[in-house]
Short mmCIF file of C-alpha atoms and ligand atoms in Angstrom, two decimals:
data_model
loop_
_atom_site.label_atom_id
_atom_site.label_comp_id
_atom_site.label_asym_id
_atom_site.label_seq_id
_atom_site.Cartn_x
_atom_site.Cartn_y
_atom_site.Cartn_z
CA MET A 4 0.00 0.00 0.00
CA GLU A 5 1.41 3.38 -1.06
CA PHE A 6 0.76 6.50 0.93
CA MET A 7 1.19 10.02 -0.32
CA ALA A 8 0.53 13.40 1.20
CA ILE A 9 -1.19 15.69 -1.23
CA ILE A 10 -2.41 19.22 -1.02
CA ASP A 11 -6.18 19.31 -0.83
CA ALA A 12 -7.15 20.73 -4.21
CA LYS A 13 -4.93 18.41 -6.24
CA ALA A 14 -5.93 15.27 -4.40
CA ARG A 15 -9.60 15.41 -5.16
CA ALA A 16 -9.09 15.47 -8.90
CA GLN A 17 -7.26 12.14 -8.79
CA ALA A 18 -9.37 10.25 -6.36
CA GLY A 19 -11.20 7.04 -7.16
CA CYS A 20 -12.92 7.57 -3.85
CA ALA A 21 -12.92 10.66 -1.67
CA VAL A 22 -13.18 9.91 2.06
CA VAL A 23 -14.69 12.76 3.99
CA GLY A 24 -15.58 13.14 7.67
CA VAL A 25 -18.88 14.53 8.89
CA TYR A 26 -19.83 15.51 12.46
CA GLU A 27 -23.26 15.06 13.94
CA ASN A 28 -25.96 17.73 13.99
CA GLY A 29 -25.22 19.40 10.67
CA ASP A 30 -21.64 20.14 11.61
CA LEU A 31 -19.77 19.35 8.43
CA GLY A 32 -16.10 19.83 9.21
CA VAL A 33 -13.39 21.13 6.89
CA ALA A 34 -13.55 18.94 3.81
CA ALA A 35 -17.24 18.01 3.93
CA ARG A 36 -18.18 21.66 3.83
CA GLN A 37 -16.40 22.09 0.51
CA VAL A 38 -17.88 18.93 -0.95
CA ASP A 39 -21.33 19.95 0.22
CA LYS A 40 -20.98 23.27 -1.57
CA GLN A 41 -19.85 21.62 -4.80
CA MET A 42 -22.62 19.02 -4.63
CA GLN A 43 -25.54 21.37 -4.05
CA GLY A 44 -25.97 20.58 -0.39
CA LEU A 45 -25.83 16.79 -0.80
CA ILE A 46 -24.43 16.08 2.67
CA THR A 47 -26.63 18.60 4.41
CA ASN A 48 -29.65 16.95 2.77
CA LEU A 49 -28.53 13.46 3.80
CA GLN A 50 -28.21 14.64 7.38
CA GLY A 51 -31.57 16.44 7.24
CA SER A 52 -33.38 13.38 5.93
CA GLY A 53 -31.78 11.17 8.57
CA ASP A 54 -30.07 8.99 5.95
CA PHE A 55 -26.69 9.84 7.38
CA THR A 56 -26.63 11.08 10.95
CA ALA A 57 -22.83 10.87 11.26
CA LYS A 58 -22.62 8.84 14.45
CA LEU A 59 -19.02 7.86 15.13
CA GLY A 60 -18.03 5.09 12.74
CA ASP A 61 -21.09 5.39 10.44
CA THR A 62 -20.22 5.05 6.78
CA LEU A 63 -22.09 5.82 3.59
CA MET A 64 -20.67 5.11 0.15
CA LEU A 65 -22.11 7.22 -2.65
CA PRO A 66 -21.41 6.85 -6.35
CA LEU A 67 -20.89 10.23 -7.95
CA PRO A 68 -22.01 11.22 -11.43
CA SER A 69 -19.31 11.12 -14.07
CA GLY A 70 -17.51 14.38 -14.38
CA SER A 71 -17.35 14.74 -10.59
CA ALA A 72 -14.02 15.30 -8.94
CA ALA A 73 -14.02 11.74 -7.57
CA SER A 74 -15.93 8.73 -8.81
CA ARG A 75 -17.15 7.86 -5.33
CA LEU A 76 -17.67 9.62 -2.07
CA LEU A 77 -17.34 7.84 1.24
CA LEU A 78 -18.84 9.70 4.18
CA ILE A 79 -17.48 8.85 7.62
CA GLY A 80 -19.40 9.73 10.79
CA LEU A 81 -17.19 11.46 13.35
CA GLY A 82 -19.76 11.83 16.15
CA THR A 83 -19.93 15.18 17.88
CA ARG A 84 -17.14 17.67 17.41
CA ALA A 85 -16.90 18.18 21.17
CA GLY A 86 -16.29 14.48 21.72
CA PHE A 87 -13.83 14.06 18.85
CA GLY A 88 -10.46 13.01 20.26
CA ARG A 89 -7.64 10.64 19.38
CA LYS A 90 -9.70 7.52 20.10
CA GLN A 91 -12.60 8.71 17.97
CA TYR A 92 -10.22 9.70 15.21
CA ARG A 93 -8.75 6.20 15.11
CA LYS A 94 -12.19 4.62 15.17
CA ALA A 95 -13.33 6.81 12.27
CA LEU A 96 -10.28 5.74 10.28
CA GLN A 97 -10.93 2.09 11.04
CA SER A 98 -14.46 2.41 9.70
CA ALA A 99 -13.15 4.16 6.61
CA ALA A 100 -10.55 1.48 5.96
CA GLN A 101 -13.12 -1.27 6.48
CA ALA A 102 -15.64 0.30 4.13
CA LEU A 103 -12.99 0.84 1.48
CA THR A 104 -11.70 -2.73 1.59
CA LYS A 105 -15.23 -4.10 1.37
CA THR A 106 -16.04 -2.18 -1.77
CA GLY A 107 -12.78 -3.11 -3.44
CA ALA A 108 -11.66 0.44 -4.11
CA SER A 109 -8.10 0.53 -5.42
CA ASP A 110 -7.27 4.11 -4.54
CA ALA A 111 -8.66 6.79 -2.29
CA ALA A 112 -8.12 10.36 -1.19
CA VAL A 113 -8.55 10.59 2.56
CA TYR A 114 -9.57 13.97 3.98
CA LEU A 115 -9.93 12.89 7.60
CA ALA A 116 -6.47 14.07 8.67
CA MET A 117 -7.56 17.63 7.89
CA GLU A 118 -9.87 17.62 10.90
CA PRO A 119 -8.28 19.02 14.02
CA VAL A 120 -7.87 16.48 16.83
CA ALA A 121 -6.95 17.61 20.31
CA GLU A 122 -3.21 17.08 20.97
CA LEU A 123 -2.57 15.50 17.58
CA ASP A 124 -0.60 17.47 15.02
CA MET A 125 -0.79 16.84 11.29
CA ALA A 126 2.14 14.43 11.29
CA TYR A 127 0.50 12.26 13.94
CA ARG A 128 -2.87 12.38 12.26
CA ALA A 129 -1.32 11.24 8.99
CA ARG A 130 0.71 8.60 10.76
CA ILE A 131 -2.43 7.03 12.18
CA VAL A 132 -4.00 6.96 8.71
CA ALA A 133 -1.10 4.89 7.41
CA GLU A 134 -1.01 2.63 10.45
CA VAL A 135 -4.75 1.95 10.47
CA PHE A 136 -5.00 1.35 6.73
CA THR A 137 -2.04 -1.04 6.67
CA SER A 138 -3.34 -2.92 9.71
CA GLN A 139 -6.81 -3.16 8.21
CA ALA A 140 -5.37 -4.71 5.06
CA TYR A 141 -3.47 -7.31 7.07
CA LYS A 142 -4.40 -10.88 6.18
CA VAL A 143 -3.78 -13.77 8.53
CA PRO A 144 -1.43 -16.31 6.93
CA ASP A 145 -4.02 -19.09 6.98
CA LEU A 146 -3.69 -22.57 5.56
CA LYS A 147 -7.30 -22.87 4.45
CA THR A 148 -7.65 -24.86 1.25
CA SER A 149 -10.77 -23.13 -0.07
CA PRO A 150 -9.85 -20.68 -2.85
CA LYS A 151 -9.39 -17.12 -1.66
CA PRO A 152 -11.68 -14.50 -3.18
CA LYS A 153 -9.61 -12.12 -5.26
CA ALA A 154 -10.69 -8.78 -3.88
CA ARG A 155 -9.26 -5.73 -5.56
CA ARG A 156 -6.55 -4.41 -3.30
CA LEU A 157 -6.54 -0.94 -1.92
CA ALA A 158 -3.21 0.15 -3.33
CA ALA A 159 -2.86 3.93 -3.15
CA ILE A 160 -3.93 6.28 -0.39
CA ASN A 161 -3.56 10.01 -0.82
CA VAL A 162 -3.83 11.94 2.38
CA ALA A 163 -5.06 15.44 1.86
CA ALA A 164 -3.54 18.36 3.74
CA ALA A 165 -4.52 22.00 3.78
CA ASP A 166 -1.27 23.47 2.43
CA ALA A 167 2.31 22.63 1.53
CA ARG A 168 3.52 22.84 5.11
CA ALA A 169 0.85 20.49 6.37
CA ALA A 170 1.53 18.16 3.47
CA LYS A 171 5.18 17.99 4.42
CA ALA A 172 4.30 17.09 8.00
CA ALA A 173 1.80 14.54 6.73
CA ALA A 174 4.43 12.91 4.52
CA GLN A 175 6.70 12.44 7.52
CA GLY A 176 3.86 11.01 9.56
CA LEU A 177 2.85 8.65 6.78
CA ARG A 178 6.36 7.19 6.63
CA ILE A 179 6.26 6.39 10.33
CA GLY A 180 2.74 4.98 10.16
CA ALA A 181 3.59 2.77 7.20
CA ALA A 182 6.72 1.51 8.96
CA ILE A 183 4.75 0.70 12.11
CA GLY A 184 2.23 -1.07 9.91
CA SER A 185 4.89 -3.18 8.29
CA GLY A 186 6.56 -3.98 11.62
CA LEU A 187 3.18 -4.98 12.98
CA GLY A 188 2.52 -7.18 9.98
CA PHE A 189 5.87 -8.90 10.38
CA ALA A 190 5.24 -9.60 14.06
CA ARG A 191 1.66 -10.73 13.53
CA ASP A 192 2.64 -13.14 10.75
CA LEU A 193 5.19 -14.86 12.95
CA ALA A 194 2.84 -15.12 15.91
CA ASN A 195 -0.14 -16.29 13.87
CA LEU A 196 1.74 -19.11 12.15
CA PRO A 197 1.26 -22.55 13.71
CA PRO A 198 4.05 -23.74 16.01
CA ASN A 199 5.02 -26.53 13.63
CA VAL A 200 5.84 -23.84 11.07
CA CYS A 201 7.05 -21.00 13.27
CA THR A 202 9.83 -22.88 15.03
CA PRO A 203 12.95 -21.31 16.53
CA THR A 204 14.75 -22.18 13.29
CA TYR A 205 12.06 -20.45 11.27
CA MET A 206 12.26 -17.32 13.41
CA GLY A 207 16.01 -17.30 12.93
CA ASN A 208 15.58 -17.57 9.17
CA ARG A 209 13.12 -14.68 9.13
CA ALA A 210 15.65 -12.58 11.03
CA LEU A 211 18.35 -13.56 8.52
CA GLN A 212 15.99 -12.49 5.73
CA LEU A 213 15.68 -9.06 7.37
CA ALA A 214 19.44 -8.71 7.08
CA LYS A 215 19.22 -9.57 3.37
CA GLU A 216 16.52 -6.98 2.86
CA PHE A 217 18.22 -4.15 4.77
CA SER A 218 21.92 -3.42 4.56
CA SER A 219 21.60 -1.65 7.93
CA ILE A 220 20.77 -4.96 9.63
CA LYS A 221 23.21 -7.72 10.56
CA THR A 222 21.80 -10.95 11.91
CA LYS A 223 23.60 -13.66 13.81
CA VAL A 224 21.82 -16.88 14.74
CA LEU A 225 23.37 -19.16 17.34
CA ASP A 226 22.45 -22.84 17.56
CA GLU A 227 22.55 -25.08 20.60
CA SER A 228 26.32 -25.42 20.61
CA GLY A 229 26.67 -21.63 20.45
CA ILE A 230 24.24 -21.25 23.33
CA LYS A 231 26.19 -23.86 25.30
CA ALA A 232 29.42 -22.00 24.66
CA LEU A 233 27.83 -18.92 26.21
CA LYS A 234 26.91 -20.98 29.30
CA MET A 235 23.27 -20.03 29.13
CA GLY A 236 22.24 -22.70 31.61
CA ALA A 237 18.71 -21.41 32.18
CA PHE A 238 17.89 -21.09 28.48
CA LEU A 239 19.32 -24.56 27.86
CA ALA A 240 17.21 -26.04 30.67
CA VAL A 241 14.01 -24.85 28.99
CA THR A 242 14.92 -26.30 25.59
CA GLN A 243 16.34 -29.61 26.81
CA GLY A 244 13.04 -31.51 26.71
CA SER A 245 12.28 -30.56 23.15
CA GLU A 246 13.15 -32.21 19.82
CA GLU A 247 13.07 -28.83 18.11
CA PRO A 248 16.49 -27.13 18.25
CA PRO A 249 16.76 -23.72 20.01
CA ARG A 250 18.08 -20.49 18.52
CA LEU A 251 19.57 -17.35 19.97
CA ILE A 252 18.76 -14.69 17.41
CA VAL A 253 20.75 -11.46 17.44
CA CYS A 254 19.64 -8.80 15.01
CA GLU A 255 21.77 -5.66 14.96
CA TYR A 256 20.49 -2.48 13.37
CA ARG A 257 23.12 0.21 12.74
CA GLY A 258 21.73 3.66 12.06
CA ALA A 259 24.25 5.67 14.09
CA LYS A 260 28.01 5.67 14.60
CA LYS A 261 29.50 2.48 15.89
CA ASP A 262 30.35 3.91 19.31
CA VAL A 263 26.80 5.07 20.04
CA ALA A 264 25.39 2.82 22.77
CA PRO A 265 22.48 0.80 21.40
CA VAL A 266 19.04 0.12 22.80
CA CYS A 267 18.76 -3.64 23.32
CA LEU A 268 15.34 -5.18 22.77
CA VAL A 269 15.15 -8.64 24.30
CA GLY A 270 12.26 -10.88 23.22
CA LYS A 271 10.78 -14.05 24.66
CA GLY A 272 10.62 -16.51 21.80
CA ILE A 273 8.88 -19.60 23.15
CA THR A 274 7.39 -20.98 19.94
CA PHE A 275 5.22 -23.31 21.98
CA ASP A 276 4.70 -23.34 25.74
CA SER A 277 3.14 -26.59 26.90
CA GLY A 278 4.32 -25.84 30.43
CA GLY A 279 6.86 -28.67 30.29
CA ILE A 280 6.68 -31.21 33.12
CA SER A 281 4.47 -28.67 34.96
CA LEU A 282 2.08 -29.25 32.08
CA LYS A 283 -0.65 -26.71 31.37
CA ASP A 284 -4.37 -27.55 31.30
CA PRO A 285 -5.63 -28.50 27.85
CA PRO A 286 -8.14 -25.64 27.39
CA ALA A 287 -6.56 -22.86 25.36
CA MET A 288 -3.16 -24.56 25.32
CA ASP A 289 -3.18 -23.91 21.58
CA GLU A 290 -2.87 -20.21 22.36
CA MET A 291 0.62 -20.88 23.65
CA LYS A 292 1.83 -20.72 20.05
CA PHE A 293 1.70 -16.96 20.67
CA ASP A 294 4.31 -17.28 23.41
CA MET A 295 6.95 -16.00 20.99
CA SER A 296 5.08 -12.72 20.52
CA GLY A 297 7.71 -10.72 22.40
CA GLY A 298 10.43 -12.04 20.10
CA ALA A 299 8.29 -11.35 17.04
CA ALA A 300 7.64 -7.80 18.26
CA VAL A 301 11.29 -6.91 18.78
CA LEU A 302 12.12 -8.20 15.29
CA GLY A 303 9.16 -6.31 13.84
CA THR A 304 10.37 -3.18 15.59
CA VAL A 305 13.82 -3.54 14.05
CA ARG A 306 12.20 -3.95 10.66
CA ALA A 307 10.19 -0.75 11.16
CA ILE A 308 13.14 1.38 12.24
CA ALA A 309 15.28 0.01 9.40
CA GLU A 310 12.57 1.16 7.00
CA LEU A 311 12.67 4.55 8.68
CA LYS A 312 16.48 4.63 8.68
CA LEU A 313 16.41 5.99 12.22
CA PRO A 314 19.76 7.43 13.33
CA ILE A 315 20.18 5.10 16.31
CA ASN A 316 21.60 1.70 17.09
CA VAL A 317 19.27 -1.09 18.16
CA VAL A 318 19.94 -4.75 18.88
CA ALA A 319 17.11 -7.27 19.02
CA ILE A 320 17.94 -10.42 20.95
CA VAL A 321 15.48 -13.30 20.83
CA ALA A 322 15.79 -16.43 22.91
CA ALA A 323 13.77 -18.92 20.87
CA CYS A 324 12.89 -22.48 21.87
CA GLU A 325 9.98 -24.72 22.80
CA ASN A 326 8.91 -25.66 26.31
CA MET A 327 8.01 -29.36 26.18
CA PRO A 328 7.66 -32.31 28.55
CA SER A 329 9.74 -35.40 27.84
CA GLY A 330 12.16 -37.83 29.45
CA SER A 331 14.92 -35.31 28.98
CA ALA A 332 12.90 -32.31 30.13
CA VAL A 333 13.94 -30.14 33.04
CA LYS A 334 12.20 -31.17 36.28
CA PRO A 335 10.77 -29.19 39.18
CA ALA A 336 13.62 -28.96 41.75
CA ASP A 337 16.38 -28.97 39.12
CA ILE A 338 18.98 -26.28 39.74
CA VAL A 339 20.72 -24.56 36.85
CA THR A 340 23.51 -22.01 36.54
CA THR A 341 22.59 -18.99 34.47
CA MET A 342 24.98 -17.13 32.17
CA SER A 343 25.32 -14.51 34.91
CA GLY A 344 26.61 -17.14 37.32
CA GLN A 345 23.56 -16.95 39.58
CA THR A 346 21.94 -20.30 40.28
CA VAL A 347 18.20 -20.87 39.90
CA GLU A 348 16.03 -23.56 41.42
CA ILE A 349 13.35 -24.38 38.85
CA LEU A 350 10.29 -25.08 40.96
CA ASN A 351 7.81 -24.77 38.14
CA THR A 352 8.84 -25.57 34.57
CA ASP A 353 5.94 -23.45 33.29
CA ALA A 354 7.72 -20.32 34.48
CA GLU A 355 10.09 -20.72 31.53
CA GLY A 356 9.93 -17.24 30.06
CA ARG A 357 12.04 -15.68 32.80
CA LEU A 358 14.56 -18.51 32.38
CA VAL A 359 15.25 -17.84 28.72
CA LEU A 360 15.07 -14.08 29.25
CA CYS A 361 17.50 -13.88 32.15
CA ASP A 362 20.24 -15.32 29.96
CA ALA A 363 19.31 -13.13 27.01
CA ILE A 364 19.42 -10.06 29.26
CA THR A 365 22.84 -11.09 30.50
CA TYR A 366 23.94 -11.50 26.87
CA SER A 367 22.86 -7.91 26.16
CA ARG A 368 25.58 -6.65 28.56
CA ARG A 369 28.23 -7.11 25.90
CA TYR A 370 26.68 -4.18 24.02
CA LYS A 371 26.99 -1.79 26.97
CA PRO A 372 23.45 -0.72 26.08
CA ALA A 373 21.92 2.69 26.73
CA ALA A 374 18.79 0.77 27.72
CA VAL A 375 17.54 -2.80 27.76
CA ILE A 376 13.86 -3.48 27.22
CA ASP A 377 12.57 -7.01 27.38
CA VAL A 378 9.24 -7.93 25.86
CA ALA A 379 7.45 -11.09 26.91
CA THR A 380 4.13 -12.86 27.22
CA LEU A 381 5.37 -13.59 30.68
CA THR A 382 2.53 -14.12 33.15
CA GLY A 383 -1.14 -14.98 33.35
CA ALA A 384 -1.07 -12.87 36.50
CA CYS A 385 -0.48 -9.76 34.40
CA ILE A 386 -3.70 -10.49 32.52
CA ILE A 387 -5.55 -10.84 35.81
CA ALA A 388 -4.10 -7.54 37.00
CA LEU A 389 -4.56 -5.43 33.88
CA GLY A 390 -6.85 -7.28 31.51
CA ASN A 391 -6.21 -7.16 27.78
CA HIS A 392 -6.04 -3.43 27.30
CA VAL A 393 -2.70 -2.32 28.65
CA SER A 394 0.65 -4.07 28.93
CA GLY A 395 2.47 -4.36 32.23
CA LEU A 396 5.53 -2.12 32.55
CA MET A 397 8.21 -2.59 35.19
CA SER A 398 11.53 -0.81 35.36
CA ASN A 399 14.52 -0.03 37.54
CA THR A 400 14.84 3.39 35.85
CA PRO A 401 11.94 5.82 36.28
CA GLU A 402 12.95 7.98 33.29
CA LEU A 403 12.94 4.98 30.99
CA ALA A 404 9.56 3.85 32.30
CA GLN A 405 8.23 7.35 31.74
CA GLU A 406 9.52 7.39 28.15
CA LEU A 407 7.84 4.07 27.40
CA GLU A 408 4.61 5.11 29.07
CA SER A 409 4.44 8.28 26.97
CA ALA A 410 5.28 6.37 23.80
CA GLY A 411 2.46 3.96 24.56
CA ILE A 412 -0.02 6.80 24.93
CA ARG A 413 1.06 8.47 21.69
CA ALA A 414 0.95 5.17 19.82
CA ASP A 415 -2.35 4.00 21.32
CA ASP A 416 -0.49 0.99 22.65
CA ARG A 417 -0.47 1.71 26.34
CA ALA A 418 1.40 0.19 29.23
CA TRP A 419 0.72 0.58 32.94
CA ARG A 420 3.45 0.67 35.49
CA LEU A 421 3.58 -2.10 38.10
CA PRO A 422 5.98 -2.40 41.04
CA ILE A 423 9.10 -4.52 41.44
CA GLY A 424 11.72 -4.71 44.15
CA GLU A 425 13.03 -6.25 47.33
CA GLU A 426 9.71 -7.43 48.77
CA TYR A 427 8.96 -9.35 45.60
CA VAL A 428 12.47 -10.73 45.34
CA ASP A 429 11.98 -12.07 48.88
CA GLN A 430 9.13 -14.21 47.54
CA LEU A 431 11.68 -15.90 45.27
CA LYS A 432 13.86 -17.25 48.10
CA SER A 433 15.20 -20.74 47.65
CA ASN A 434 16.81 -22.97 50.27
CA PHE A 435 18.99 -24.59 47.65
CA ALA A 436 19.93 -21.97 45.05
CA ASP A 437 20.44 -18.21 44.76
CA ILE A 438 16.88 -17.74 43.64
CA ALA A 439 13.76 -19.76 42.75
CA ASN A 440 11.95 -19.25 39.46
CA VAL A 441 8.52 -18.81 41.04
CA GLY A 442 7.30 -16.85 44.02
CA GLY A 443 3.74 -17.93 44.67
CA ARG A 444 0.48 -16.67 43.23
CA GLU A 445 0.48 -13.27 44.88
CA GLY A 446 1.73 -10.52 42.61
CA GLY A 447 2.82 -13.06 40.00
CA ALA A 448 3.58 -10.44 37.34
CA CYS A 449 5.69 -8.46 39.82
CA THR A 450 7.69 -11.42 41.10
CA ALA A 451 8.40 -12.51 37.51
CA ALA A 452 9.65 -9.03 36.64
CA SER A 453 11.63 -8.82 39.87
CA PHE A 454 13.31 -12.10 38.92
CA LEU A 455 14.44 -10.49 35.66
CA GLY A 456 15.53 -7.37 37.52
CA LYS A 457 18.14 -9.50 39.30
CA PHE A 458 19.84 -9.96 35.95
CA ALA A 459 19.58 -6.34 34.84
CA LYS A 460 21.52 -4.76 37.72
CA ASP A 461 23.41 -1.60 36.77
CA MET A 462 21.67 -1.33 33.42
CA ALA A 463 18.74 0.93 32.56
CA TRP A 464 16.16 -1.79 32.12
CA ALA A 465 12.45 -2.06 31.52
CA HIS A 466 10.18 -5.04 31.13
CA LEU A 467 6.96 -5.21 29.13
CA ASP A 468 4.59 -8.03 30.05
CA VAL A 469 2.40 -8.37 26.96
CA ALA A 470 0.62 -11.60 27.97
CA GLY A 471 -2.74 -9.82 27.80
CA THR A 472 -2.11 -7.51 24.87
CA ALA A 473 -0.14 -9.47 22.27
CA TRP A 474 -3.10 -11.43 21.01
CA LEU A 475 -6.87 -11.61 20.98
CA SER A 476 -8.93 -14.65 21.90
CA GLY A 477 -12.42 -15.57 20.76
CA ALA A 478 -13.85 -14.81 17.33
CA GLN A 479 -11.03 -12.38 16.59
CA LYS A 480 -8.38 -14.86 17.66
CA GLY A 481 -4.99 -13.77 16.44
CA SER A 482 -1.91 -11.71 17.07
CA THR A 483 -2.16 -7.95 17.62
CA GLY A 484 1.53 -7.28 17.03
CA ARG A 485 1.70 -5.23 20.21
CA PRO A 486 3.90 -3.60 21.47
CA VAL A 487 5.46 -2.75 18.08
CA PRO A 488 3.71 0.66 17.92
CA MET A 489 4.92 1.63 21.40
CA LEU A 490 8.49 0.54 20.75
CA VAL A 491 8.75 2.28 17.39
CA ASP A 492 7.33 5.47 18.86
CA PHE A 493 9.76 5.21 21.76
CA LEU A 494 12.72 4.88 19.39
CA VAL A 495 11.52 7.62 17.04
CA HIS A 496 11.15 9.91 20.02
CA ARG A 497 14.60 9.08 21.31
CA THR A 498 16.19 10.23 18.08
CA LYS A 499 14.27 13.50 18.36
CA ALA A 500 15.25 14.10 21.96
CA SER A 501 18.96 13.56 21.44
N1 BES B 607 3.45 -18.01 28.64
C1 BES B 607 2.95 -18.11 29.97
C2 BES B 607 2.21 -16.86 30.41
C3 BES B 607 0.82 -16.73 29.84
C4 BES B 607 -0.24 -17.41 30.41
C5 BES B 607 0.58 -15.91 28.78
C6 BES B 607 -1.51 -17.28 29.90
C7 BES B 607 -0.69 -15.77 28.27
C8 BES B 607 -1.73 -16.45 28.82
C9 BES B 607 4.12 -18.29 30.94
O1 BES B 607 5.18 -19.02 30.47
C10 BES B 607 3.58 -19.04 32.11
O2 BES B 607 3.20 -20.16 31.94
N2 BES B 607 3.52 -18.39 33.26
C11 BES B 607 3.00 -18.97 34.42
C12 BES B 607 3.92 -18.63 35.57
C13 BES B 607 3.60 -19.38 36.84
C14 BES B 607 3.93 -20.83 36.67
C15 BES B 607 4.41 -18.78 37.95
C16 BES B 607 1.61 -18.41 34.66
O3 BES B 607 1.41 -17.22 34.44
O4 BES B 607 0.73 -19.18 35.02
MN1 MN B 608 4.92 -21.12 30.77
ZN1 ZN B 609 5.43 -19.00 28.46
#
């Protein structure tokens, strides 16, 4: 999908479909007012007759007589002007994208970004257009054998802006939105694929492909012997019961000078989490194919920033393996030595995420990173605490937590801060090793994060628990790609601040 920022007057002449926002109660907004004038009060009449009341998300597609500026007109309800904020703006765009895909339009001129939205400048408004339209066009990589209907693809979106200055801002926003969209698509594809396809090896190959596609990316994939050489005892314990070989995937993006400290993004890449010997209950066990969502998201983020050519350095590190029960599987009570040297008593083999992550976090030290952010579908407890709307955010560095929180708000991919620290670490006491891998049911998301914190000492570190946000259950079952939008926004913002 191609996005282009175009100055209002020019855009309309080229549009196969003009997409125009209308407020409730006869309040037409910027673009609709012009269209209404040109079309002899068409929109005003539709509102008067009650055929289009412009409730938020309403759509009405109208064919236009030949000779009109556009061949079709798509009206989008914006609700009341007073209630029109960033959420409503996104919803309106989603309706627009849906309506356009349904009708098989191949190109459109979108006028919605011309409406003022509280706190959102033109660049951000355009960015959301690109993000929403790309996400809407996303197709799950399914393996259904029935022939797929060949819908005409929405290929070109022109985003109208009032003048040259606004168009320039819009163009910048569109680039970011499209990059987020493509990072999201990358992450969602990996997570949606079945675990017999999306194996650690497969994830490694996709990361190697990224390096082929972008000269700014270098990928290194370590196999079991490489992981052994690093003495990643905790990571190795998780993979030891599985026939599927593990991978440590290291994806380096260079956008700044070599000596600029990178941001390390560490992802949990459990391509299937059965629980191991501490086997999970059968219901919804299939959803544990999404347990590599953190790893997929950090790779998707690297893809997005490579597209944007951001002037920073970023390293994605994914610890990828399966968690399976077998005769060779790690057992409750086994004690392992992590790469950091700390010993861990594995009391529950289903708390495997922190085991692979602790070694990956230790690995990140070699980069002397400016910040380390790990992303993981780590705990069911986080879902109980926060539901499916916001990700859990824990950090040993308040400024970093603040940056991520703000990025999440801007990107509509929010995180909520949860506590970590001594009290929670106390819950992880072991009589036989330095630390146990579980600390009871109470505050399960916080003890898990506090476990990781023990391996992130003296680094600026944050943890994102995306167990509730990385995928949807039910009819809409599938990956959301979160937190790619938050991470990309965070990195974009960092380059601005410095
Ligand atoms: N991958 C799961 C966390 C999870 C559970 C994500 C449900 C999404 C939905 C993780 O590996 C896990 O099993 N965590 C355990 C930890 C417990 C044994 C301390 C959990 O949350 O139950
Ligand atoms: Mn588990
Ligand atoms: Zn897991």
